[in-house]
């Protein structure tokens, strides 16, 4: 039997009507001849509510009990989905993570998948069950306790099942109808992409296009799971939504396929640090130890001799998520006090945003950076920091120009046209 994995996010199972709507989509695939593994999230808002209850009960909670509570939302939707399917005459059975079992590490609240033995579910399929409904987001630790995979983790559950059961495809039903060239709230010219390569999606997911949990895309890329994002509120067919697939499946790609933006950025500059071997390690090790996620880094070359500095000095600039600024400042102050580093001043700019262009076509095309910088220059937008990778160019700019920059780049790379 060919097998499909269908995942329904929180808004797609928000109430009994929506569960019925989702179940009808499952029923249709069964009628087409598929065995189906359905992965469900908790009803929308439920996980937040559960997290809130845990925090109110115990501010410094035991992570094992956090997982025990927070994983429970998915148990409810899994059972209700199985019941709904049974009412429609579809042989279905629900599974909690420990019953499969979905084996994970014991890092509670952020567990990683270890393996998913197929035997239990395969046996039920062999006995005539058509749909296995599995609670997403949860697993079982080696110690025999319930774990969760981190917020948004049921995407990752879905991809892992698609890999383990060699599914033809993994369909992620959500409240948006696909992946867009950019955030449609920023420009109405944003276009839905019929296909996008794993690597591009990975860049867009980590850049804040919050359609999929980043880990799920990493997993899909590693196991070449064809992933489709589509709306559960539309009547679609096999071509609906966006297919996230290997680049071999994309005939001709544009140079740039997406513009991503993120407003939660801050820029920190250490003014006049010593320019000597080991200085970068001395700065970034304490930041890493403090759990600060450094993104872009610029070290200026010291071309100038400052009278009041005996050796050569340089400025070091880096960006961090805005909510980690205080943590970063503290780590730097402590490193200065303990004599690991010296600097005259620490300057923070919290009014910045990051804008990036992404495309696998960049690997074989020159001039993308020039085109990007020209488009920003034409709008009089000043670039503060630049970083590049093989398929991405990012700039840090004043936050107030973020929307303008996205619109200008969307036009410059002609993303409106297919
Ligand atoms: N219900 C969990 C969350 O809200 C997992 C998921 O929906 O992916 O994070
Ligand atoms: Mg989600």
Coordinates of N, CA, C and O in Angstrom, one line a residue, residues 4-86:
X4 N 0.8 7.8 2.9 CA 0.9 9.2 3.1 C 1.0 9.6 4.6 O 0.3 9.0 5.4
X5 N 1.8 10.6 4.9 CA 1.7 11.2 6.2 C 1.0 12.6 6.0 O 1.3 13.4 5.1
X6 N -0.1 12.8 6.8 CA -0.8 14.1 6.8 C -0.7 14.7 8.2 O -1.1 14.0 9.2
X7 N -0.2 15.9 8.3 CA -0.1 16.5 9.6 C -1.0 17.7 9.7 O -1.1 18.5 8.8
X8 N -1.8 17.8 10.8 CA -2.7 18.9 11.0 C -2.3 19.8 12.1 O -2.1 19.3 13.3
X9 N -2.0 21.0 11.9 CA -1.6 22.0 12.9 C -2.8 22.4 13.8 O -3.9 22.1 13.5
X10 N -2.4 23.2 14.8 CA -3.4 23.6 15.8 C -4.7 24.2 15.3 O -5.8 23.9 15.7
X11 N -4.5 25.1 14.3 CA -5.7 25.8 13.8 C -6.6 24.9 13.0 O -7.8 25.1 12.8
X12 N -6.0 23.8 12.5 CA -6.7 22.8 11.6 C -7.5 21.9 12.5 O -8.3 21.1 11.9
X13 N -7.2 21.8 13.8 CA -8.0 20.9 14.7 C -8.5 21.7 15.9 O -8.7 21.2 17.0
X14 N -8.8 23.0 15.6 CA -9.1 23.9 16.7 C -10.5 23.6 17.4 O -10.7 23.9 18.6
X15 N -11.4 22.9 16.7 CA -12.6 22.5 17.3 C -13.2 21.3 16.6 O -12.5 20.8 15.7
X16 N -14.3 20.8 17.1 CA -14.8 19.5 16.5 C -15.1 19.6 15.0 O -14.9 18.7 14.3
X17 N -15.6 20.8 14.6 CA -15.9 21.0 13.2 C -14.7 20.9 12.3 O -14.7 20.3 11.3
X18 N -13.6 21.5 12.8 CA -12.4 21.5 12.1 C -11.8 20.1 12.1 O -11.1 19.7 11.1
X19 N -11.9 19.4 13.2 CA -11.4 18.0 13.2 C -12.2 17.2 12.1 O -11.6 16.4 11.4
X20 N -13.5 17.5 12.0 CA -14.3 16.7 11.0 C -13.8 17.1 9.6 O -13.7 16.3 8.7
X21 N -13.5 18.4 9.4 CA -13.0 18.9 8.1 C -11.7 18.2 7.8 O -11.5 17.7 6.6
X22 N -10.8 18.1 8.7 CA -9.5 17.5 8.5 C -9.7 16.0 8.2 O -9.1 15.4 7.3
X23 N -10.6 15.4 9.0 CA -10.9 13.9 8.8 C -11.4 13.6 7.4 O -11.1 12.6 6.8
X24 N -12.2 14.5 6.9 CA -12.7 14.3 5.5 C -11.5 14.3 4.5 O -11.6 13.5 3.5
X25 N -10.5 15.1 4.8 CA -9.4 15.1 3.8 C -8.6 13.8 4.0 O -8.1 13.2 3.0
X26 N -8.6 13.2 5.2 CA -7.9 12.0 5.4 C -8.7 10.9 4.7 O -8.2 10.0 4.0
X27 N -10.0 10.9 4.9 CA -10.9 9.9 4.2 C -10.7 9.9 2.7 O -10.7 8.8 2.1
X28 N -10.6 11.1 2.1 CA -10.4 11.2 0.7 C -9.2 10.4 0.2 O -9.2 9.7 -0.8
X29 N -8.1 10.6 1.0 CA -6.8 9.9 0.6 C -7.0 8.4 0.8 O -6.4 7.6 0.0
X30 N -7.7 8.0 1.8 CA -7.9 6.5 2.0 C -8.7 6.0 0.8 O -8.4 4.9 0.3
X31 N -9.7 6.8 0.4 CA -10.5 6.3 -0.8 C -9.7 6.3 -2.1 O -10.0 5.5 -3.0
X32 N -8.6 7.1 -2.1 CA -7.7 7.0 -3.2 C -6.8 5.8 -3.2 O -6.0 5.6 -4.1
X33 N -6.8 5.1 -2.0 CA -6.0 3.9 -2.0 C -4.8 4.0 -1.0 O -3.9 3.1 -1.0
X34 N -4.7 5.1 -0.3 CA -3.5 5.2 0.6 C -3.8 4.7 2.0 O -4.9 4.8 2.5
X35 N -2.8 4.1 2.6 CA -2.8 4.0 4.1 C -2.3 5.4 4.6 O -1.4 6.0 3.9
X36 N -2.8 5.8 5.7 CA -2.4 7.2 6.1 C -2.0 7.2 7.6 O -2.6 6.5 8.4
X37 N -0.9 7.9 7.8 CA -0.5 8.2 9.2 C -0.8 9.7 9.4 O -0.3 10.6 8.7
X38 N -1.7 10.0 10.3 CA -2.1 11.4 10.6 C -1.3 11.8 11.9 O -1.3 11.1 12.9
X39 N -0.7 12.9 11.8 CA 0.0 13.5 13.0 C -0.8 14.7 13.4 O -1.1 15.6 12.5
X40 N -1.2 14.8 14.6 CA -2.0 16.0 15.0 C -1.2 16.8 16.1 O -0.5 16.3 16.9
X41 N -1.5 18.1 16.0 CA -1.1 19.1 17.1 C -2.2 19.2 18.1 O -3.3 18.6 17.9
X42 N -1.9 19.9 19.1 CA -3.0 20.2 20.1 C -3.9 21.3 19.4 O -3.5 22.0 18.5
X43 N -5.2 21.4 19.9 CA -6.1 22.4 19.5 C -5.4 23.8 19.7 O -4.7 23.9 20.7
X44 N -5.6 24.7 18.8 CA -4.8 25.9 18.8 C -5.0 26.7 20.2 O -6.1 26.7 20.7
X45 N -3.9 27.2 20.7 CA -4.0 27.8 22.0 C -3.8 26.9 23.2 O -3.5 27.3 24.3
X46 N -4.0 25.6 23.0 CA -4.0 24.6 24.1 C -2.6 24.5 24.7 O -2.5 24.6 26.0
X47 N -1.6 24.4 23.9 CA -0.2 24.2 24.4 C 0.2 25.5 25.2 O 0.8 25.3 26.3
X48 N -0.2 26.6 24.7 CA 0.2 27.9 25.4 C -0.5 27.9 26.8 O 0.1 28.2 27.8
X49 N -1.8 27.4 26.8 CA -2.5 27.4 28.1 C -1.8 26.4 29.1 O -1.6 26.7 30.2
X50 N -1.4 25.3 28.6 CA -0.8 24.2 29.4 C 0.6 24.8 30.0 O 0.9 24.6 31.1
X51 N 1.3 25.4 29.1 CA 2.6 26.0 29.5 C 2.4 27.0 30.6 O 3.1 27.0 31.6
X52 N 1.3 27.8 30.4 CA 1.0 28.8 31.4 C 0.6 28.2 32.8 O 1.1 28.7 33.8
X53 N -0.1 27.1 32.7 CA -0.5 26.4 34.0 C 0.8 25.9 34.7 O 0.9 26.0 35.9
X54 N 1.7 25.4 33.9 CA 2.9 24.8 34.6 C 3.7 26.0 35.2 O 4.1 25.9 36.4
X55 N 3.8 27.1 34.5 CA 4.6 28.2 35.0 C 4.0 28.8 36.3 O 4.7 29.3 37.2
X56 N 2.6 28.9 36.3 CA 1.9 29.4 37.5 C 2.1 28.5 38.7 O 2.2 28.9 39.8
X57 N 2.1 27.2 38.4 CA 2.2 26.2 39.5 C 3.6 26.2 40.1 O 3.8 26.1 41.3
X58 N 4.6 26.3 39.2 CA 6.0 26.1 39.6 C 6.9 26.8 38.7 O 7.3 26.4 37.6
X59 N 7.3 28.1 39.1 CA 8.2 28.9 38.2 C 9.5 28.2 37.8 O 9.9 28.3 36.6
X60 N 10.1 27.5 38.7 CA 11.3 26.8 38.3 C 11.0 25.3 38.1 O 11.5 24.4 38.7
X61 N 10.1 25.0 37.2 CA 9.5 23.7 37.1 C 10.5 22.6 36.8 O 11.5 22.8 36.1
X62 N 10.1 21.4 37.2 CA 10.8 20.2 36.8 C 10.4 19.9 35.4 O 9.2 19.7 35.1
X63 N 11.4 19.8 34.5 CA 11.1 19.7 33.1 C 10.4 18.4 32.7 O 9.6 18.3 31.7
X64 N 10.5 17.3 33.6 CA 9.8 16.1 33.3 C 8.3 16.3 33.5 O 7.5 15.7 32.7
X65 N 8.0 17.1 34.5 CA 6.5 17.3 34.7 C 6.0 18.3 33.7 O 4.8 18.2 33.3
X66 N 6.8 19.3 33.3 CA 6.4 20.2 32.2 C 6.0 19.3 31.0 O 4.9 19.5 30.4
X67 N 6.8 18.4 30.6 CA 6.5 17.5 29.5 C 5.3 16.7 29.7 O 4.5 16.5 28.8
X68 N 5.1 16.2 30.9 CA 3.9 15.4 31.2 C 2.6 16.2 31.0 O 1.7 15.7 30.4
X69 N 2.7 17.5 31.4 CA 1.5 18.4 31.2 C 1.3 18.8 29.8 O 0.3 18.7 29.1
X70 N 2.4 19.4 29.2 CA 2.4 20.1 27.9 C 2.1 19.2 26.8 O 1.5 19.6 25.8
X71 N 2.5 17.9 26.9 CA 2.3 16.9 25.8 C 0.8 16.5 25.7 O 0.4 15.9 24.8
X72 N 0.0 16.8 26.8 CA -1.3 16.2 26.8 C -2.3 16.8 25.8 O -3.3 16.1 25.4
X73 N -2.1 18.0 25.3 CA -3.0 18.6 24.3 C -3.1 17.7 23.1 O -4.2 17.5 22.5
X74 N -2.0 17.1 22.7 CA -2.0 16.2 21.5 C -2.7 14.9 21.7 O -3.3 14.4 20.8
X75 N -2.8 14.5 23.0 CA -3.5 13.2 23.3 C -5.0 13.4 23.0 O -5.6 12.5 22.4
X76 N -5.5 14.6 23.3 CA -6.9 14.8 23.1 C -7.3 14.8 21.6 O -8.2 14.1 21.2
X77 N -6.5 15.6 20.9 CA -6.8 15.6 19.4 C -6.6 14.3 18.7 O -7.3 14.0 17.8
X78 N -5.6 13.5 19.2 CA -5.4 12.2 18.5 C -6.6 11.3 18.7 O -7.1 10.7 17.8
X79 N -7.1 11.3 20.0 CA -8.3 10.4 20.2 C -9.5 10.9 19.5 O -10.2 10.1 18.9
X80 N -9.7 12.2 19.5 CA -10.9 12.8 18.8 C -10.8 12.6 17.3 O -11.8 12.2 16.7
X81 N -9.6 12.7 16.7 CA -9.5 12.4 15.3 C -9.8 11.0 15.0 O -10.5 10.7 14.0
X82 N -9.3 10.0 15.8 CA -9.6 8.6 15.5 C -11.1 8.3 15.6 O -11.7 7.7 14.8
X83 N -11.7 8.9 16.6 CA -13.2 8.8 16.8 C -13.9 9.3 15.6 O -14.9 8.7 15.1
X84 N -13.5 10.5 15.2 CA -14.2 11.1 14.0 C -14.1 10.3 12.8 O -15.1 10.1 12.0
X85 N -12.9 9.7 12.6 CA -12.7 8.9 11.4 C -13.6 7.6 11.5 O -14.2 7.2 10.5
X86 N -13.6 7.0 12.7 CA -14.4 5.8 12.9 C -15.9 6.1 12.6 O -16.6 5.3 12.0

